[in-house]
Coordinates of C-alpha atoms in Angstrom, one line a residue:
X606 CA -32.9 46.9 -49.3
X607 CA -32.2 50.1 -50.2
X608 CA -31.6 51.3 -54.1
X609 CA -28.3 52.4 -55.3
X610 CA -29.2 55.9 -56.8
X611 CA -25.9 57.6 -56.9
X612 CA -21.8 57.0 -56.2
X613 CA -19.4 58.6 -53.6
X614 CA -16.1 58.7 -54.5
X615 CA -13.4 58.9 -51.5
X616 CA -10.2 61.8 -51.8
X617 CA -7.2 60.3 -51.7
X618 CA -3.7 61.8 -51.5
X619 CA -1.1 60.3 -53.0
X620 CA 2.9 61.3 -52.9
X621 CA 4.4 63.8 -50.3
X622 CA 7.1 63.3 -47.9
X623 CA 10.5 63.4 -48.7
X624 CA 12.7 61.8 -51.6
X625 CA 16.8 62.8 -50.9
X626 CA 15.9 65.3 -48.2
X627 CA 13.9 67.6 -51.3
X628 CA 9.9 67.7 -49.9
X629 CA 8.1 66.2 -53.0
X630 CA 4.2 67.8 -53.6
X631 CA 0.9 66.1 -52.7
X632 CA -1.2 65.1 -55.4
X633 CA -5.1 64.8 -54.4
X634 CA -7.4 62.2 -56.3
X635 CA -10.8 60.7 -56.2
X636 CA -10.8 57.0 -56.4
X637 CA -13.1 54.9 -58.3
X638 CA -17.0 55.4 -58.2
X639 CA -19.1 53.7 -55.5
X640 CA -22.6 52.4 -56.1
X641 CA -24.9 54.1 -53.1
X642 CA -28.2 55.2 -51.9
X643 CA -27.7 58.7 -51.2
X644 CA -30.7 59.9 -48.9
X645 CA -30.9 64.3 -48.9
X646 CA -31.4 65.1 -45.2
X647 CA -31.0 69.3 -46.5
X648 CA -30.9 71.0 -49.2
X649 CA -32.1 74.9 -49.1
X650 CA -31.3 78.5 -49.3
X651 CA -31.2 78.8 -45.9
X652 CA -28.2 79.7 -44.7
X653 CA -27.1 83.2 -43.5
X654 CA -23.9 84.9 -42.1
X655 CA -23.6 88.6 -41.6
X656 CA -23.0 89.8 -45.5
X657 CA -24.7 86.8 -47.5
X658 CA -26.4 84.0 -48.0
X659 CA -25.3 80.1 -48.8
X660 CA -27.0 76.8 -49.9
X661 CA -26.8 74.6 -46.8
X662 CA -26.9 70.7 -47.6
X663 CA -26.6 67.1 -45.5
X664 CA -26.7 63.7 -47.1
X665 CA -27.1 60.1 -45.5
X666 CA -25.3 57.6 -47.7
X667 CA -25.6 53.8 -47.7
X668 CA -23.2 51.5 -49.5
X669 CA -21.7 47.7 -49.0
X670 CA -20.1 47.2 -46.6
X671 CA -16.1 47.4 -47.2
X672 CA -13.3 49.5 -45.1
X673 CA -14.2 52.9 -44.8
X674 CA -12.1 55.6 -42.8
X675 CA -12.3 58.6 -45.5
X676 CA -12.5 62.6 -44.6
X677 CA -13.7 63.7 -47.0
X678 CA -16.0 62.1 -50.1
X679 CA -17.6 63.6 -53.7
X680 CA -21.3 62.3 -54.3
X681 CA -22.9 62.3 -57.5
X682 CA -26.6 61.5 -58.7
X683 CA -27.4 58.4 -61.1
X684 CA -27.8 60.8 -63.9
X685 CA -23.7 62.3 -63.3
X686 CA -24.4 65.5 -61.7
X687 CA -21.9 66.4 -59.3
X688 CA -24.0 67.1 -55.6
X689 CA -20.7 68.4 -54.1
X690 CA -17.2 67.5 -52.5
X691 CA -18.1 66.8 -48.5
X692 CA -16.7 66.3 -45.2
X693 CA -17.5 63.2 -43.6
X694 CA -19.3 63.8 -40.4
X695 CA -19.9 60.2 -38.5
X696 CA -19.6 56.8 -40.0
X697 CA -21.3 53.9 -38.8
X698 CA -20.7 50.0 -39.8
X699 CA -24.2 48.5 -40.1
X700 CA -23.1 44.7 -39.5
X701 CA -26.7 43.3 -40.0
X702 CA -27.7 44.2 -43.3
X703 CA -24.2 45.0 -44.4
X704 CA -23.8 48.0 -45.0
X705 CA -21.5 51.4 -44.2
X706 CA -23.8 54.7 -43.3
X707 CA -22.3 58.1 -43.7
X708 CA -23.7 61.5 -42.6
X709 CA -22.0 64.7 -44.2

């Protein structure tokens, strides 16, 4: 069994479309705070492109198992620091010990 040491939150977008023919704006929000065991894969000063430099990260995250079909989440620590806003590489259903794995 793995710890919970962190929370993932999942963006949401709520509103859009159209209300009598007028396009109405989409709102983004984060929904409530998952308990997880968030696992750094990366996390360095590694990463170049021809005029700079950039912090380079990947995360495996554990939680229960529930629906899960998100794009893109926001993780932070057990002590509330914000890790970052990520996009959800592969997702995998863990049926035996029941449980939802993400890579970003």
């Amino acid at each position: 069994m793995l710890p919970n040491n962190g929370f993932i939150e999942v963006e949401q977008t709520k509103g859009g479309g159209l209300v009598n023919g007028l396009p109405q704006k989409a709102v983004k929000t984060w929904s409530e705070k998952i308990p997880c065991h968030i696992l750094e894969n990366t996390e360095d000063n590694k990463g170049n492109y021809k005029d700079g430099k950039f912090k380079r990260y990947a995360f495996t995250i554990w939680f229960e198992m529930q629906e899960f079909n998100a794009k893109r989440v926001r993780l932070t620590d057990n002590r509330g620091r914000i890790k970052g806003e990520f996009e959800v590489q592969s997702i995998e259903f863990l049926e035996l010990v029941q449980r939802v794995k993400i890579t970003v």
